[in-house]
């Protein structure tokens, strides 16, 4: 089996475990946008935006750190895993104790003084999810995509069942003959319908922890905890953590500020359409699941640079195809996935999607500073991105004309600038992209943008333009595509 075929098979299996839960989430997106008012949907997305930043902090970059130390010489795999998990457990436990103690203050500061239970549930979600990070990474590192996917699927099924029960069956639970009567009465006593979603997430996250518990019990022991290794892993991971926090701010600052500076109604529409634009993030994540462990394994080989560059080129090629197909059919996606009252923010979708593609290319190229053990480079570049994001959102706040296009352009500019700086930096130390390959990449980007622009102007020709684009791409990259499937 060729390297590409093995990567493709693993990526397909990972994709099932990753895409299926997202399909379920998008199915619920339709229900949530119909069921909730825009201001209520804003609360739902705002809580996840805040939680995303917290998880970025608590992760301490230990997932990437684990992969890096796993393939270092003279590093015992079991000691690396035990040390990483115990370190993560200590950090997460400290966070949980402190955050619960400060729950009233934190919820009031965020504008949720009437709903501290939201924060309590999210503190538990964050705790459970961070504990699961390294065991899930262990499955990827040990080529167990089936187990990885099965856990993700079971997780979303638990969450889906609870949401369906709480939202669709609550009219009947007051029949005291119903065995679920007391369960629903208890949940309904401390939260509202938005909180039902968070409760379901909390239970599914707890279920995820139980599913990975056999890995923890078999592979993690205190005897294998190494203090010196833990310090080395933290030293390596902290810059990655800072970069992840910067990414989280880039990704969520716009939604957090629109809610607090403009209105929940505008933020509801913006956040809903942002989720459609996040289709590109699905593509990026699927690609990373199969490829990232390979990147670290390949780092010792003499031909590593060639493979990194070739895989990055392929990533860009398929990413642009995905971009054209989604943007070309965005009205269809919107019709089936989001209620009409949210459609005012549709113009942000092509902008955010292209920004996310830039981020995906950046993520692929960022492997160079992880391999040479200089993750601080990523921190510096991420701070540049955060500065640009703050700049655009500051302009947005100053203008305050309810225009959500400025934060969207800020996302695109931020990720674009980060990609350019990383490429210039990496070219001096690692990359060897030839001029022809760079020229082809630029042509592909311009061609894709031109097709999307033409589709926007002439929607009646959308399918013809998309078909024409695919044919032209096939003939331009015929040799590479044929080599890919051999």
XYZ file of C-alpha atoms in Angstrom:
486
model
C 0.000 0.000 0.000
C 1.445 3.374 -1.028
C 1.907 6.183 1.471
C -0.818 8.282 -0.163
C -3.315 5.405 -0.136
C -2.672 4.684 3.545
C -3.137 8.355 4.364
C -6.304 8.453 2.266
C -7.833 5.401 3.983
C -7.072 6.718 7.459
C -8.395 10.139 6.523
C -11.648 8.588 5.256
C -12.133 6.692 8.532
C -11.321 9.775 10.601
C -13.687 11.730 8.374
C -16.592 9.451 9.248
C -16.013 10.015 12.950
C -15.582 13.725 12.422
C -18.160 14.489 9.723
C -21.041 12.458 11.175
C -21.186 14.491 14.416
C -20.948 17.710 12.376
C -23.780 16.602 10.103
C -25.882 16.038 13.219
C -24.883 19.471 14.514
C -25.873 21.111 11.220
C -29.194 19.279 11.341
C -29.758 20.759 14.784
C -28.647 24.148 13.441
C -31.778 24.231 11.312
C -33.912 23.408 14.331
C -32.191 25.932 16.614
C -32.519 28.789 14.114
C -36.221 28.025 13.694
C -36.915 27.403 17.372
C -34.861 30.268 18.850
C -35.114 33.962 18.248
C -31.941 35.578 16.919
C -31.081 37.033 20.328
C -31.485 33.592 21.946
C -29.281 31.960 19.315
C -26.710 34.667 20.114
C -26.565 33.488 23.743
C -26.038 29.896 22.605
C -23.129 30.769 20.302
C -21.613 33.256 22.753
C -21.207 30.620 25.448
C -19.348 28.333 23.052
C -17.145 31.233 21.926
C -16.120 31.926 25.524
C -15.587 28.205 26.204
C -13.405 27.857 23.102
C -10.971 30.434 24.485
C -10.909 28.672 27.878
C -10.167 25.287 26.294
C -7.348 26.858 24.266
C -5.769 28.010 27.521
C -6.232 24.742 29.402
C -4.936 22.554 26.579
C -1.443 24.037 27.115
C -0.551 22.857 23.617
C -0.132 19.345 24.994
C -1.630 17.574 21.980
C 1.037 18.895 19.588
C 3.603 18.504 22.360
C 2.652 14.847 22.781
C 3.123 14.147 19.065
C 6.470 15.948 19.063
C 7.941 14.167 22.103
C 6.482 10.834 21.018
C 8.825 10.685 18.035
C 11.888 12.160 19.685
C 14.923 9.970 20.215
C 15.413 8.543 23.691
C 11.788 9.276 24.673
C 9.786 6.358 26.042
C 6.280 6.462 24.536
C 4.531 5.251 27.691
C 6.365 7.755 29.895
C 5.526 10.582 27.484
C 1.835 9.627 27.516
C 1.573 9.178 31.293
C 3.432 12.413 31.951
C 1.250 14.353 29.509
C -2.044 12.987 30.854
C -1.163 13.561 34.524
C 0.028 17.091 33.730
C -3.206 17.800 31.875
C -5.263 16.368 34.749
C -3.538 18.594 37.301
C -4.026 21.730 35.193
C -7.697 20.946 34.473
C -8.478 20.077 38.091
C -6.971 23.340 39.304
C -9.060 25.223 36.743
C -12.264 23.456 37.804
C -11.770 24.200 41.510
C -10.938 27.886 40.945
C -13.654 28.519 38.351
C -16.448 26.969 40.422
C -15.331 29.038 43.405
C -15.590 32.208 41.262
C -18.684 31.199 39.301
C -20.932 34.078 40.405
C -18.284 36.689 39.642
C -17.392 35.216 36.232
C -20.999 34.793 35.092
C -21.851 38.378 36.109
C -18.753 39.774 34.409
C -19.745 38.030 31.151
C -23.315 39.357 31.381
C -24.981 36.143 32.559
C -25.781 37.002 36.184
C -29.221 35.358 35.775
C -27.728 32.131 34.457
C -24.719 31.003 36.514
C -25.802 27.428 35.723
C -24.628 27.988 32.128
C -21.115 28.538 33.447
C -21.263 25.623 35.874
C -22.178 23.247 33.036
C -19.502 24.687 30.765
C -16.821 24.398 33.439
C -17.594 20.683 33.599
C -17.694 20.396 29.783
C -14.281 22.059 29.543
C -12.875 19.835 32.308
C -14.094 16.592 30.721
C -13.036 17.616 27.203
C -9.502 18.644 28.167
C -8.949 15.361 30.014
C -9.907 13.528 26.800
C -7.478 15.429 24.541
C -4.400 13.226 24.981
C -6.192 9.826 25.036
C -7.832 10.796 21.732
C -4.416 11.864 20.419
C -3.053 8.473 21.563
C -5.611 6.746 19.330
C -4.453 8.819 16.356
C -0.777 8.222 17.097
C -1.332 4.467 17.337
C -3.287 4.240 14.064
C -6.661 3.446 15.637
C -9.009 5.529 13.480
C -11.929 3.121 14.007
C -11.881 3.543 17.784
C -11.411 7.292 17.418
C -14.398 7.564 15.094
C -16.578 5.240 17.181
C -16.042 7.373 20.312
C -16.960 10.549 18.434
C -20.096 8.954 16.992
C -21.263 7.577 20.353
C -20.627 10.986 21.886
C -22.843 12.843 19.405
C -25.574 10.179 19.627
C -25.788 10.672 23.408
C -25.952 14.424 22.979
C -28.545 14.162 20.198
C -30.799 11.850 22.205
C -30.805 14.239 25.155
C -31.534 17.281 22.995
C -34.379 15.505 21.204
C -35.802 14.320 24.522
C -35.566 17.723 26.210
C -36.915 19.727 23.275
C -39.407 17.384 21.643
C -40.670 15.169 24.423
C -41.067 17.590 27.301
C -44.778 18.107 26.584
C -45.439 14.546 27.669
C -43.096 14.194 30.626
C -45.505 15.743 33.073
C -47.442 12.513 32.892
C -46.244 11.074 36.212
C -46.440 7.587 34.780
C -43.523 8.541 32.543
C -40.273 7.183 33.938
C -38.410 10.294 32.790
C -40.721 12.682 34.647
C -38.386 13.317 37.583
C -35.314 13.653 35.326
C -36.908 16.377 33.243
C -38.393 18.099 36.290
C -34.930 18.234 37.877
C -33.249 19.663 34.728
C -36.044 22.177 34.203
C -35.723 23.353 37.818
C -32.320 24.974 37.302
C -32.069 25.995 33.631
C -34.039 27.073 30.552
C -34.299 25.777 26.987
C -30.932 27.226 25.938
C -29.448 25.477 28.951
C -30.860 22.174 27.694
C -28.220 22.230 24.945
C -25.418 22.805 27.434
C -26.731 20.060 29.729
C -26.786 17.576 26.831
C -23.223 18.589 25.920
C -22.102 18.131 29.532
C -23.511 14.587 29.727
C -22.018 13.613 26.353
C -18.605 14.982 27.428
C -18.840 12.895 30.600
C -19.740 9.900 28.424
C -16.664 10.581 26.295
C -14.512 10.469 29.423
C -15.957 7.060 30.347
C -15.254 5.751 26.840
C -11.568 6.675 26.990
C -11.242 5.529 30.619
C -9.858 2.072 29.624
C -6.955 3.820 27.860
C -6.233 5.922 30.936
C -6.395 2.925 33.298
C -4.145 0.743 31.130
C -1.598 3.274 29.909
C -1.294 5.879 32.665
C 0.509 5.261 35.949
C 1.994 7.663 38.474
C 5.256 5.668 38.407
C 5.758 6.685 34.783
C 5.318 10.382 35.527
C 8.578 12.224 34.867
C 8.903 15.702 36.411
C 11.743 16.813 34.134
C 9.865 15.590 31.059
C 6.712 17.367 32.280
C 8.616 20.652 32.532
C 10.119 20.139 29.076
C 6.692 19.373 27.628
C 5.205 22.476 29.244
C 8.080 24.633 28.016
C 7.447 23.330 24.512
C 3.654 23.547 24.831
C 3.236 27.013 26.362
C 4.141 28.891 23.145
C 1.720 26.621 21.254
C -0.909 27.331 23.905
C -0.384 31.084 23.499
C -0.749 30.681 19.749
C -3.922 28.630 20.240
C -5.364 31.327 22.500
C -4.520 33.907 19.844
C -6.295 31.741 17.261
C -9.310 31.427 19.569
C -9.442 35.203 19.931
C -9.181 35.621 16.156
C -12.007 33.151 15.674
C -14.375 34.409 18.363
C -13.662 38.059 19.182
C -15.981 39.317 16.440
C -18.963 37.357 17.780
C -18.220 38.302 21.390
C -18.024 42.025 20.520
C -20.980 42.125 18.125
C -23.174 40.722 20.913
C -21.996 43.271 23.463
C -21.507 46.373 21.295
C -24.242 46.084 18.672
C -27.061 43.657 19.451
C -27.910 40.025 20.046
C -30.086 40.056 16.925
C -27.177 41.009 14.639
C -24.868 38.575 16.411
C -27.420 35.795 16.001
C -27.486 36.267 12.221
C -23.711 36.696 11.992
C -23.035 33.590 14.098
C -25.485 31.424 12.148
C -23.966 32.356 8.772
C -20.482 31.968 10.263
C -21.337 28.320 10.884
C -21.970 27.831 7.157
C -18.603 29.446 6.431
C -17.116 26.980 8.925
C -17.597 24.223 6.347
C -13.999 25.060 5.431
C -12.926 24.343 9.004
C -14.392 20.846 8.628
C -12.197 20.243 5.596
C -9.136 21.538 7.452
C -9.793 19.418 10.529
C -10.404 16.245 8.524
C -7.140 16.771 6.667
C -5.240 17.362 9.918
C -6.625 14.249 11.620
C -5.065 11.972 9.047
C -1.970 13.985 8.172
C -0.656 15.588 11.370
C 0.732 12.414 13.034
C 2.357 11.549 9.683
C 4.063 14.960 9.591
C 5.854 14.231 12.856
C 6.731 10.652 11.872
C 8.181 11.845 8.572
C 10.267 14.608 10.169
C 13.298 12.304 10.557
C 13.435 11.357 6.853
C 15.642 13.050 4.282
C 12.724 13.644 1.903
C 10.474 15.173 4.581
C 10.464 18.667 3.087
C 9.360 17.390 -0.323
C 6.393 15.528 1.185
C 5.359 18.512 3.305
C 5.347 20.773 0.279
C 3.517 18.290 -1.941
C 0.846 17.580 0.654
C 0.391 21.319 1.269
C -0.065 21.852 -2.466
C -2.690 19.093 -2.589
C -4.399 20.601 0.472
C -4.646 23.991 -1.254
C -5.907 22.437 -4.487
C -8.760 20.505 -2.855
C -9.458 23.360 -0.453
C -10.095 25.717 -3.373
C -12.323 23.148 -5.079
C -14.287 22.860 -1.845
C -14.457 26.669 -1.616
C -15.914 27.014 -5.117
C -18.476 24.237 -4.605
C -19.738 25.606 -1.282
C -19.867 29.247 -2.413
C -21.485 28.191 -5.659
C -24.303 26.451 -3.806
C -24.526 28.656 -0.722
C -28.196 29.517 -1.317
C -29.075 25.817 -1.228
C -27.171 25.309 2.020
C -28.814 28.354 3.567
C -32.275 27.228 2.548
C -31.924 23.841 4.219
C -29.748 24.716 7.219
C -30.725 28.169 8.488
C -34.053 29.900 8.923
C -34.748 32.918 6.699
C -34.576 35.466 9.520
C -30.823 34.836 9.752
C -30.033 35.301 6.033
C -29.002 38.968 6.245
C -25.401 37.906 7.012
C -24.931 35.711 3.899
C -22.294 38.096 2.386
C -19.768 37.125 5.084
C -19.641 33.474 3.960
C -17.157 33.688 1.022
C -14.947 36.052 3.043
C -14.815 33.882 6.167
C -14.348 30.714 4.103
C -11.318 32.128 2.311
C -9.921 33.310 5.649
C -10.334 29.786 7.017
C -8.544 28.347 3.988
C -5.634 30.712 4.644
C -5.644 29.419 8.213
C -5.569 25.830 6.951
C -2.523 26.517 4.765
C -0.910 28.276 7.730
C -1.557 25.210 9.898
C 0.131 22.939 7.364
C 3.156 25.200 6.998
C 3.436 25.703 10.762
C 4.815 22.185 11.041
C 8.291 23.595 10.356
C 8.648 25.473 13.658
C 7.229 22.530 15.611
C 9.772 20.155 14.079
C 12.735 22.454 14.772
C 11.425 22.890 18.339
C 10.718 26.617 18.039
C 6.960 26.900 18.656
C 7.555 30.468 19.893
C 7.590 31.446 16.202
C 3.916 30.524 16.022
C 3.219 32.642 19.087
C 4.797 35.728 17.510
C 2.891 35.258 14.270
C -0.388 34.586 16.085
C 0.061 37.833 18.016
C 0.328 39.647 14.695
C -2.993 38.066 13.741
C -4.575 39.093 17.045
C -3.361 42.680 16.552
C -5.016 42.824 13.114
C -8.223 41.308 14.512
C -8.301 43.883 17.322
C -7.631 46.645 14.794
C -10.543 45.707 12.545
C -12.904 45.149 15.460
C -11.884 48.487 16.971
C -12.806 50.175 13.692
C -16.069 48.242 13.771
C -16.829 49.468 17.300
C -15.925 53.078 16.434
C -18.084 53.112 13.317
C -20.861 51.133 15.016
C -23.168 51.206 11.996
C -24.386 47.623 12.477
C -22.136 46.520 9.607
C -20.889 42.994 10.296
C -18.703 43.034 7.157
C -15.776 44.756 8.914
C -15.158 41.879 11.394
C -15.463 39.406 8.502
C -12.804 41.249 6.489
C -10.737 41.375 9.680
C -10.775 37.581 9.875
C -9.631 37.280 6.258
C -6.890 39.906 6.646
C -5.637 38.439 9.920
C -5.242 34.890 8.615
C -3.853 36.120 5.296
C -1.183 38.212 7.036
C -0.263 35.297 9.318
C 0.182 33.016 6.297
C 2.411 35.481 4.460
C 4.632 36.138 7.498
C 4.954 32.403 8.215
C 5.892 31.612 4.614
C 8.560 34.344 4.507
C 9.947 33.189 7.857
C 9.856 29.497 6.982
C 11.373 29.937 3.533
C 14.624 31.072 5.127
C 14.873 27.975 7.320
C 12.771 25.142 5.930
C 10.582 25.538 2.824
C 11.919 25.077 -0.689
C 8.830 25.781 -2.798
C 10.001 26.348 -6.358
C 8.870 29.457 -8.244
C 6.731 27.364 -10.589
C 4.815 25.790 -7.693
C 4.240 29.175 -6.047
C 3.056 30.604 -9.361
C 0.617 27.712 -9.809
C -0.766 28.203 -6.294
C -1.377 31.915 -6.950
C -3.093 31.100 -10.250
C -5.336 28.561 -8.507
C -6.348 31.120 -5.880
C -7.116 33.806 -8.461
C -9.033 31.391 -10.678
C -11.179 30.159 -7.764
C -11.936 33.731 -6.659
C -12.856 34.676 -10.232
C -15.289 31.731 -10.516
C -16.945 32.600 -7.182
C -17.219 36.255 -8.273
C -18.835 35.210 -11.569
C -21.252 32.876 -9.766
C -22.293 35.734 -7.476
C -23.013 37.937 -10.507
C -24.736 35.237 -12.554
C -26.356 32.705 -10.235
C -28.313 31.188 -13.114
C -25.003 29.969 -14.575
C -23.742 28.589 -11.265
C -23.730 24.872 -12.134
C -22.145 25.485 -15.541
C -19.358 27.598 -14.016
C -18.683 25.011 -11.307
C -18.529 22.186 -13.851
C -16.235 24.233 -16.081
C -13.980 24.980 -13.110
C -13.655 21.279 -12.207
C -12.794 20.293 -15.788
C -10.135 22.987 -16.109
C -8.602 22.036 -12.747
C -8.486 18.388 -13.777
C -6.569 19.161 -16.969
C -4.223 21.602 -15.218
C -3.368 19.102 -12.470
C -3.915 15.851 -14.351
C -0.473 14.365 -13.634
C -0.564 15.177 -9.941
C -4.108 13.827 -9.483
C -3.318 10.583 -11.315
C -0.156 10.125 -9.219
C -2.230 10.721 -6.095
C -4.532 7.744 -6.687
C -1.839 5.313 -7.814
